[in-house]
PDB file of C-alpha atoms in Angstrom:
ATOM      1  CA  GLU E  20       0.319   0.003  -0.009  1.00  0.00           C
ATOM      2  CA  ALA E  21       1.379   3.280  -0.818  1.00  0.00           C
ATOM      3  CA  GLY E  22       1.723   5.501   1.857  1.00  0.00           C
ATOM      4  CA  VAL E  23       1.445   9.724   1.974  1.00  0.00           C
ATOM      5  CA  ALA E  24       3.452  11.541  -0.238  1.00  0.00           C
ATOM      6  CA  GLN E  25       4.659  14.886   0.096  1.00  0.00           C
ATOM      7  CA  SER E  26       6.549  17.237  -2.072  1.00  0.00           C
ATOM      8  CA  PRO E  27       9.028  18.807  -2.093  1.00  0.00           C
ATOM      9  CA  ARG E  28      10.764  17.131   0.475  1.00  0.00           C
ATOM     10  CA  TYR E  29      13.017  20.707   1.077  1.00  0.00           C
ATOM     11  CA  LYS E  30      12.593  24.344   0.203  1.00  0.00           C
ATOM     12  CA  ILE E  31      14.550  27.251   0.910  1.00  0.00           C
ATOM     13  CA  ILE E  32      13.406  31.028   0.673  1.00  0.00           C
ATOM     14  CA  GLU E  33      13.503  34.395   1.472  1.00  0.00           C
ATOM     15  CA  LYS E  34      11.332  36.058   4.022  1.00  0.00           C
ATOM     16  CA  ARG E  35       8.164  37.279   2.504  1.00  0.00           C
ATOM     17  CA  GLN E  36       8.191  35.407  -0.193  1.00  0.00           C
ATOM     18  CA  SER E  37       5.428  32.392  -0.882  1.00  0.00           C
ATOM     19  CA  VAL E  38       5.516  28.911  -0.842  1.00  0.00           C
ATOM     20  CA  ALA E  39       3.648  26.145  -1.398  1.00  0.00           C
ATOM     21  CA  PHE E  40       3.536  22.466  -0.161  1.00  0.00           C
ATOM     22  CA  TRP E  41       1.825  19.155  -1.964  1.00  0.00           C
ATOM     23  CA  CYS E  42       0.023  16.148  -0.295  1.00  0.00           C
ATOM     24  CA  ASN E  43      -1.275  13.155  -1.614  1.00  0.00           C
ATOM     25  CA  PRO E  44      -3.009  10.907   1.046  1.00  0.00           C
ATOM     26  CA  ILE E  45      -3.470   7.283   0.862  1.00  0.00           C
ATOM     27  CA  SER E  46      -6.207   6.346  -1.272  1.00  0.00           C
ATOM     28  CA  GLY E  47      -9.646   6.145   0.134  1.00  0.00           C
ATOM     29  CA  HIS E  48      -8.731   8.153   3.116  1.00  0.00           C
ATOM     30  CA  ALA E  49     -11.182  10.785   4.057  1.00  0.00           C
ATOM     31  CA  THR E  50      -9.218  12.654   6.732  1.00  0.00           C
ATOM     32  CA  LEU E  51      -6.285  14.737   5.949  1.00  0.00           C
ATOM     33  CA  TYR E  52      -4.013  16.559   8.303  1.00  0.00           C
ATOM     34  CA  TRP E  53      -1.757  18.955   8.201  1.00  0.00           C
ATOM     35  CA  TYR E  54       1.006  19.471  10.928  1.00  0.00           C
ATOM     36  CA  GLN E  55       3.926  21.948  11.758  1.00  0.00           C
ATOM     37  CA  GLN E  56       6.917  20.402  13.378  1.00  0.00           C
ATOM     38  CA  ILE E  57       9.083  23.392  14.275  1.00  0.00           C
ATOM     39  CA  LEU E  58      12.587  22.057  15.840  1.00  0.00           C
ATOM     40  CA  GLY E  59      12.946  20.845  18.841  1.00  0.00           C
ATOM     41  CA  GLN E  60       9.060  20.504  19.339  1.00  0.00           C
ATOM     42  CA  GLY E  61       6.258  18.115  19.215  1.00  0.00           C
ATOM     43  CA  PRO E  62       3.828  18.571  16.021  1.00  0.00           C
ATOM     44  CA  LYS E  63       0.977  21.042  16.117  1.00  0.00           C
ATOM     45  CA  LEU E  64      -1.994  20.499  13.973  1.00  0.00           C
ATOM     46  CA  LEU E  65      -2.441  23.008  11.850  1.00  0.00           C
ATOM     47  CA  ILE E  66      -5.809  22.107   9.881  1.00  0.00           C
ATOM     48  CA  GLN E  67      -7.691  18.809   9.549  1.00  0.00           C
ATOM     49  CA  PHE E  68     -10.332  18.331   6.538  1.00  0.00           C
ATOM     50  CA  GLN E  69     -12.699  15.679   6.118  1.00  0.00           C
ATOM     51  CA  ASN E  70     -13.247  15.097   2.969  1.00  0.00           C
ATOM     52  CA  ASN E  71     -12.865  18.484   1.268  1.00  0.00           C
ATOM     53  CA  GLY E  72     -14.610  20.478   4.205  1.00  0.00           C
ATOM     54  CA  VAL E  73     -12.445  21.777   6.812  1.00  0.00           C
ATOM     55  CA  VAL E  74     -13.039  20.418  10.191  1.00  0.00           C
ATOM     56  CA  ASP E  75     -10.304  22.437  12.538  1.00  0.00           C
ATOM     57  CA  ASP E  76      -8.541  25.284  11.524  1.00  0.00           C
ATOM     58  CA  SER E  77      -8.408  26.853  14.871  1.00  0.00           C
ATOM     59  CA  GLN E  78      -4.310  27.062  15.103  1.00  0.00           C
ATOM     60  CA  LEU E  79      -3.656  27.787  11.609  1.00  0.00           C
ATOM     61  CA  PRO E  80      -2.369  31.475  10.934  1.00  0.00           C
ATOM     62  CA  LYS E  81      -5.066  32.718   8.350  1.00  0.00           C
ATOM     63  CA  ASP E  82      -3.200  36.096   7.775  1.00  0.00           C
ATOM     64  CA  ARG E  83      -0.481  33.783   5.980  1.00  0.00           C
ATOM     65  CA  PHE E  84      -1.199  30.147   5.602  1.00  0.00           C
ATOM     66  CA  SER E  85      -4.213  28.984   3.413  1.00  0.00           C
ATOM     67  CA  ALA E  86      -4.796  25.346   2.510  1.00  0.00           C
ATOM     68  CA  GLU E  87      -7.194  23.607   0.118  1.00  0.00           C
ATOM     69  CA  ARG E  88      -8.166  20.292  -0.765  1.00  0.00           C
ATOM     70  CA  LEU E  89     -10.157  19.903  -3.977  1.00  0.00           C
ATOM     71  CA  LYS E  90     -12.026  16.719  -4.858  1.00  0.00           C
ATOM     72  CA  GLY E  91     -11.380  15.502  -1.376  1.00  0.00           C
ATOM     73  CA  VAL E  92      -7.762  14.026  -2.041  1.00  0.00           C
ATOM     74  CA  ASP E  93      -5.012  16.204  -2.444  1.00  0.00           C
ATOM     75  CA  SER E  94      -4.123  18.720  -0.734  1.00  0.00           C
ATOM     76  CA  THR E  95      -1.910  22.188  -1.000  1.00  0.00           C
ATOM     77  CA  LEU E  96      -0.678  24.314   2.140  1.00  0.00           C
ATOM     78  CA  LYS E  97       0.340  27.507   1.315  1.00  0.00           C
ATOM     79  CA  ILE E  98       2.359  30.542   3.213  1.00  0.00           C
ATOM     80  CA  GLN E  99       2.475  33.781   1.749  1.00  0.00           C
ATOM     81  CA  PRO E 100       4.199  35.876   2.456  1.00  0.00           C
ATOM     82  CA  ALA E 101       6.704  33.431   4.495  1.00  0.00           C
ATOM     83  CA  LYS E 102       8.764  34.773   8.139  1.00  0.00           C
ATOM     84  CA  LEU E 103      11.870  33.769   9.672  1.00  0.00           C
ATOM     85  CA  GLU E 104       9.400  31.650  12.457  1.00  0.00           C
ATOM     86  CA  ASP E 105       7.692  29.513   9.793  1.00  0.00           C
ATOM     87  CA  SER E 106      10.893  27.342   9.198  1.00  0.00           C
ATOM     88  CA  ALA E 107       9.761  24.287  10.307  1.00  0.00           C
ATOM     89  CA  VAL E 108       9.022  20.630   8.985  1.00  0.00           C
ATOM     90  CA  TYR E 109       5.272  20.655   7.539  1.00  0.00           C
ATOM     91  CA  LEU E 110       3.599  16.881   8.117  1.00  0.00           C
ATOM     92  CA  CYS E 111       0.638  15.556   6.452  1.00  0.00           C
ATOM     93  CA  ALA E 112      -1.224  12.794   7.664  1.00  0.00           C
ATOM     94  CA  SER E 113      -4.310  10.777   6.354  1.00  0.00           C
ATOM     95  CA  SER E 114      -6.821   8.323   8.111  1.00  0.00           C
ATOM     96  CA  GLU E 115      -9.719   6.462   7.641  1.00  0.00           C
ATOM     97  CA  SER E 116     -11.862   8.283   9.735  1.00  0.00           C
ATOM     98  CA  THR E 117     -11.750  11.171  12.612  1.00  0.00           C
ATOM     99  CA  GLY E 118     -12.225   8.772  15.726  1.00  0.00           C
ATOM    100  CA  GLY E 119      -9.459   8.471  18.291  1.00  0.00           C
ATOM    101  CA  LYS E 120      -9.001   4.880  17.787  1.00  0.00           C
ATOM    102  CA  THR E 121      -8.189   5.445  14.055  1.00  0.00           C
ATOM    103  CA  GLU E 122      -4.549   5.708  13.071  1.00  0.00           C
ATOM    104  CA  ALA E 123      -3.232   8.282  11.745  1.00  0.00           C
ATOM    105  CA  PHE E 124      -0.466   7.810   8.277  1.00  0.00           C
ATOM    106  CA  PHE E 125       2.433  10.271   8.346  1.00  0.00           C
ATOM    107  CA  GLY E 126       4.649  11.400   5.028  1.00  0.00           C
ATOM    108  CA  GLN E 127       7.641  12.004   5.154  1.00  0.00           C
ATOM    109  CA  GLY E 128       7.403  15.671   5.400  1.00  0.00           C
ATOM    110  CA  THR E 129       8.594  19.328   4.004  1.00  0.00           C
ATOM    111  CA  ARG E 130      11.519  20.945   5.536  1.00  0.00           C
ATOM    112  CA  LEU E 131      10.967  24.541   5.116  1.00  0.00           C
ATOM    113  CA  THR E 132      13.946  27.297   5.695  1.00  0.00           C
ATOM    114  CA  VAL E 133      13.153  30.679   5.873  1.00  0.00           C
ATOM    115  CA  VAL E 134      16.338  33.079   5.499  1.00  0.00           C
TER     116      VAL E 134
ATOM    117  CA  GLY H 143      -6.265  21.899  27.517  1.00  0.00           C
ATOM    118  CA  ASN H 144      -4.691  19.111  26.431  1.00  0.00           C
ATOM    119  CA  SER H 145      -1.128  18.825  27.194  1.00  0.00           C
ATOM    120  CA  VAL H 146       1.933  15.899  26.919  1.00  0.00           C
ATOM    121  CA  THR H 147       5.075  16.054  28.808  1.00  0.00           C
ATOM    122  CA  GLN H 148       8.060  14.050  27.936  1.00  0.00           C
ATOM    123  CA  MET H 149      11.095  13.276  29.210  1.00  0.00           C
ATOM    124  CA  GLU H 150      14.191  15.303  28.370  1.00  0.00           C
ATOM    125  CA  GLY H 151      16.343  13.809  25.686  1.00  0.00           C
ATOM    126  CA  PRO H 152      18.522  13.257  24.642  1.00  0.00           C
ATOM    127  CA  VAL H 153      19.106   9.734  25.968  1.00  0.00           C
ATOM    128  CA  THR H 154      22.080   7.580  24.859  1.00  0.00           C
ATOM    129  CA  LEU H 155      22.126   3.930  25.691  1.00  0.00           C
ATOM    130  CA  SER H 156      24.631   0.718  25.321  1.00  0.00           C
ATOM    131  CA  GLU H 157      23.115  -2.113  23.039  1.00  0.00           C
ATOM    132  CA  GLU H 158      20.910  -4.462  25.505  1.00  0.00           C
ATOM    133  CA  ALA H 159      20.129  -1.850  28.052  1.00  0.00           C
ATOM    134  CA  PHE H 160      16.689  -0.981  29.545  1.00  0.00           C
ATOM    135  CA  LEU H 161      15.011   1.554  28.173  1.00  0.00           C
ATOM    136  CA  THR H 162      11.824   3.978  29.849  1.00  0.00           C
ATOM    137  CA  ILE H 163      11.095   7.131  28.466  1.00  0.00           C
ATOM    138  CA  ASN H 164       8.287   8.631  30.952  1.00  0.00           C
ATOM    139  CA  CYS H 165       5.199  10.714  29.564  1.00  0.00           C
ATOM    140  CA  THR H 166       2.607  12.263  31.593  1.00  0.00           C
ATOM    141  CA  TYR H 167      -0.433  13.805  30.251  1.00  0.00           C
ATOM    142  CA  THR H 168      -3.382  16.324  31.092  1.00  0.00           C
ATOM    143  CA  ALA H 169      -6.474  15.903  29.554  1.00  0.00           C
ATOM    144  CA  THR H 170     -10.158  16.161  29.622  1.00  0.00           C
ATOM    145  CA  GLY H 171     -12.677  13.480  29.609  1.00  0.00           C
ATOM    146  CA  TYR H 172     -10.544   9.646  28.839  1.00  0.00           C
ATOM    147  CA  PRO H 173      -8.126  10.315  25.730  1.00  0.00           C
ATOM    148  CA  SER H 174      -6.629   7.871  23.793  1.00  0.00           C
ATOM    149  CA  LEU H 175      -2.906   7.485  24.112  1.00  0.00           C
ATOM    150  CA  PHE H 176      -0.114   6.702  21.607  1.00  0.00           C
ATOM    151  CA  TRP H 177       3.896   6.687  21.381  1.00  0.00           C
ATOM    152  CA  TYR H 178       5.357   7.735  17.311  1.00  0.00           C
ATOM    153  CA  VAL H 179       8.847   6.899  16.286  1.00  0.00           C
ATOM    154  CA  GLN H 180      10.472   9.215  13.480  1.00  0.00           C
ATOM    155  CA  TYR H 181      13.584   7.207  12.323  1.00  0.00           C
ATOM    156  CA  PRO H 182      15.917   9.588  10.689  1.00  0.00           C
ATOM    157  CA  GLY H 183      14.737  10.644   7.581  1.00  0.00           C
ATOM    158  CA  GLU H 184      11.926   9.149   7.815  1.00  0.00           C
ATOM    159  CA  GLY H 185       7.796  10.235   8.717  1.00  0.00           C
ATOM    160  CA  LEU H 186       6.313   9.642  12.227  1.00  0.00           C
ATOM    161  CA  GLN H 187       5.382   6.215  12.382  1.00  0.00           C
ATOM    162  CA  LEU H 188       2.400   4.663  14.921  1.00  0.00           C
ATOM    163  CA  LEU H 189       4.924   2.791  17.433  1.00  0.00           C
ATOM    164  CA  LEU H 190       2.155   1.828  19.651  1.00  0.00           C
ATOM    165  CA  LYS H 191      -1.376   2.668  21.186  1.00  0.00           C
ATOM    166  CA  ALA H 192      -3.739   2.276  24.115  1.00  0.00           C
ATOM    167  CA  THR H 193      -7.333   3.414  24.233  1.00  0.00           C
ATOM    168  CA  LYS H 194      -8.552   3.110  27.688  1.00  0.00           C
ATOM    169  CA  ALA H 195      -7.327   2.625  31.328  1.00  0.00           C
ATOM    170  CA  ASP H 196      -4.911  -0.356  32.200  1.00  0.00           C
ATOM    171  CA  ASP H 197      -4.540  -1.048  28.231  1.00  0.00           C
ATOM    172  CA  LYS H 198      -0.856  -2.149  27.453  1.00  0.00           C
ATOM    173  CA  GLY H 199       0.265  -1.705  24.212  1.00  0.00           C
ATOM    174  CA  SER H 200       2.985  -3.327  22.586  1.00  0.00           C
ATOM    175  CA  ASN H 201       4.848  -3.803  19.423  1.00  0.00           C
ATOM    176  CA  LYS H 202       8.671  -4.449  18.431  1.00  0.00           C
ATOM    177  CA  GLY H 203       9.260  -5.341  22.121  1.00  0.00           C
ATOM    178  CA  PHE H 204       8.191  -1.657  23.363  1.00  0.00           C
ATOM    179  CA  GLU H 205       5.649  -1.664  26.281  1.00  0.00           C
ATOM    180  CA  ALA H 206       3.517   1.222  27.474  1.00  0.00           C
ATOM    181  CA  THR H 207       0.586   1.001  30.098  1.00  0.00           C
ATOM    182  CA  TYR H 208      -1.951   3.768  30.581  1.00  0.00           C
ATOM    183  CA  ARG H 209      -2.312   4.820  33.756  1.00  0.00           C
ATOM    184  CA  LYS H 210      -5.158   6.840  34.651  1.00  0.00           C
ATOM    185  CA  GLU H 211      -4.439   7.263  38.114  1.00  0.00           C
ATOM    186  CA  THR H 212      -0.831   8.565  37.503  1.00  0.00           C
ATOM    187  CA  THR H 213      -1.537  10.453  34.121  1.00  0.00           C
ATOM    188  CA  SER H 214       0.908   8.171  32.850  1.00  0.00           C
ATOM    189  CA  PHE H 215       2.325   5.972  29.578  1.00  0.00           C
ATOM    190  CA  HIS H 216       6.105   5.652  29.935  1.00  0.00           C
ATOM    191  CA  LEU H 217       7.577   3.784  27.195  1.00  0.00           C
ATOM    192  CA  GLU H 218       9.499   0.604  28.233  1.00  0.00           C
ATOM    193  CA  LYS H 219      11.915  -1.768  26.566  1.00  0.00           C
ATOM    194  CA  GLY H 220      13.688  -4.567  27.925  1.00  0.00           C
ATOM    195  CA  SER H 221      16.748  -4.695  25.617  1.00  0.00           C
ATOM    196  CA  VAL H 222      17.305  -1.666  23.020  1.00  0.00           C
ATOM    197  CA  GLN H 223      19.167  -2.500  19.831  1.00  0.00           C
ATOM    198  CA  VAL H 224      21.345   0.366  17.674  1.00  0.00           C
ATOM    199  CA  SER H 225      18.114   0.525  15.167  1.00  0.00           C
ATOM    200  CA  ASP H 226      15.832   1.620  17.997  1.00  0.00           C
ATOM    201  CA  SER H 227      17.729   4.995  17.662  1.00  0.00           C
ATOM    202  CA  ALA H 228      14.802   7.688  16.908  1.00  0.00           C
ATOM    203  CA  VAL H 229      12.913  10.346  18.134  1.00  0.00           C
ATOM    204  CA  TYR H 230       9.918   9.313  20.538  1.00  0.00           C
ATOM    205  CA  PHE H 231       6.909  11.224  20.748  1.00  0.00           C
ATOM    206  CA  CYS H 232       4.430  10.539  23.076  1.00  0.00           C
ATOM    207  CA  ALA H 233       0.623  11.911  22.048  1.00  0.00           C
ATOM    208  CA  LEU H 234      -2.880  11.666  23.040  1.00  0.00           C
ATOM    209  CA  HIS H 235      -6.389  12.228  21.236  1.00  0.00           C
ATOM    210  CA  SER H 236      -8.955  13.332  23.943  1.00  0.00           C
ATOM    211  CA  GLY H 237     -11.891  11.794  21.915  1.00  0.00           C
ATOM    212  CA  GLY H 238     -14.787  12.917  19.854  1.00  0.00           C
ATOM    213  CA  SER H 239     -15.008  13.438  15.964  1.00  0.00           C
ATOM    214  CA  ASN H 240     -11.893  15.686  15.607  1.00  0.00           C
ATOM    215  CA  TYR H 241      -8.957  14.175  15.526  1.00  0.00           C
ATOM    216  CA  LYS H 242      -6.665  16.403  17.002  1.00  0.00           C
ATOM    217  CA  LEU H 243      -3.858  14.581  18.366  1.00  0.00           C
ATOM    218  CA  THR H 244      -1.542  16.480  21.112  1.00  0.00           C
ATOM    219  CA  PHE H 245       2.206  15.767  21.096  1.00  0.00           C
ATOM    220  CA  GLY H 246       4.919  16.330  23.381  1.00  0.00           C
ATOM    221  CA  LYS H 247       8.156  17.360  22.443  1.00  0.00           C
ATOM    222  CA  GLY H 248       9.937  14.563  21.707  1.00  0.00           C
ATOM    223  CA  THR H 249      12.773  12.300  23.084  1.00  0.00           C
ATOM    224  CA  LEU H 250      16.127  11.387  20.905  1.00  0.00           C
ATOM    225  CA  LEU H 251      17.189   8.246  21.820  1.00  0.00           C
ATOM    226  CA  THR H 252      20.734   7.232  20.173  1.00  0.00           C
ATOM    227  CA  VAL H 253      21.863   3.371  21.031  1.00  0.00           C
ATOM    228  CA  ASN H 254      25.688   2.817  20.768  1.00  0.00           C
ATOM    229  CA  PRO H 255      26.942  -0.944  19.975  1.00  0.00           C
TER     230      PRO H 255
END
């Protein structure tokens, strides 16, 4: 079974530039998550989709971050404009459903460096 | 709100040593508890989980018991191997339809031959 695919693996940009990350979840998984993992910290949920609807985006900095999941499959996360503090690994995960006993499968992540 | 506190790392052990990584939590209701592992260059993988009090999760020789009285979920392994070198994250899900995992900061484990 193919896992969660993310691209690119690495990205270096200057502050105030824009950047986009792509995620392809496991086939058939209705729920998709984007997490931000800052160095030395655990992952923090940015946004959760159920099919193509947003379930939770309470921790998404909406003035600069946006995400979409068109057709309920692939998803993109965008940052515009980027700040130095956005340097982190951005993890995408998917699961069959949203229940607490359901396992979430994570991609390898995109490491963003803002200089 | 929910929170997870993990033992500060890094932890360095010799092969075949006993491992304990402490994890305590604060949550409302009856959370499910997880240990995730992140090997170098790879994504997070679920290592084990426990969904109710007194449950013991186990996988690959690792174990953790859900202790509601002490709000703890300590990870243990009797004999570590070099291949266990990774970052370990304790996490909780507080229930409901929103699968919002709350993670600890992670503990880096290095096992030397």
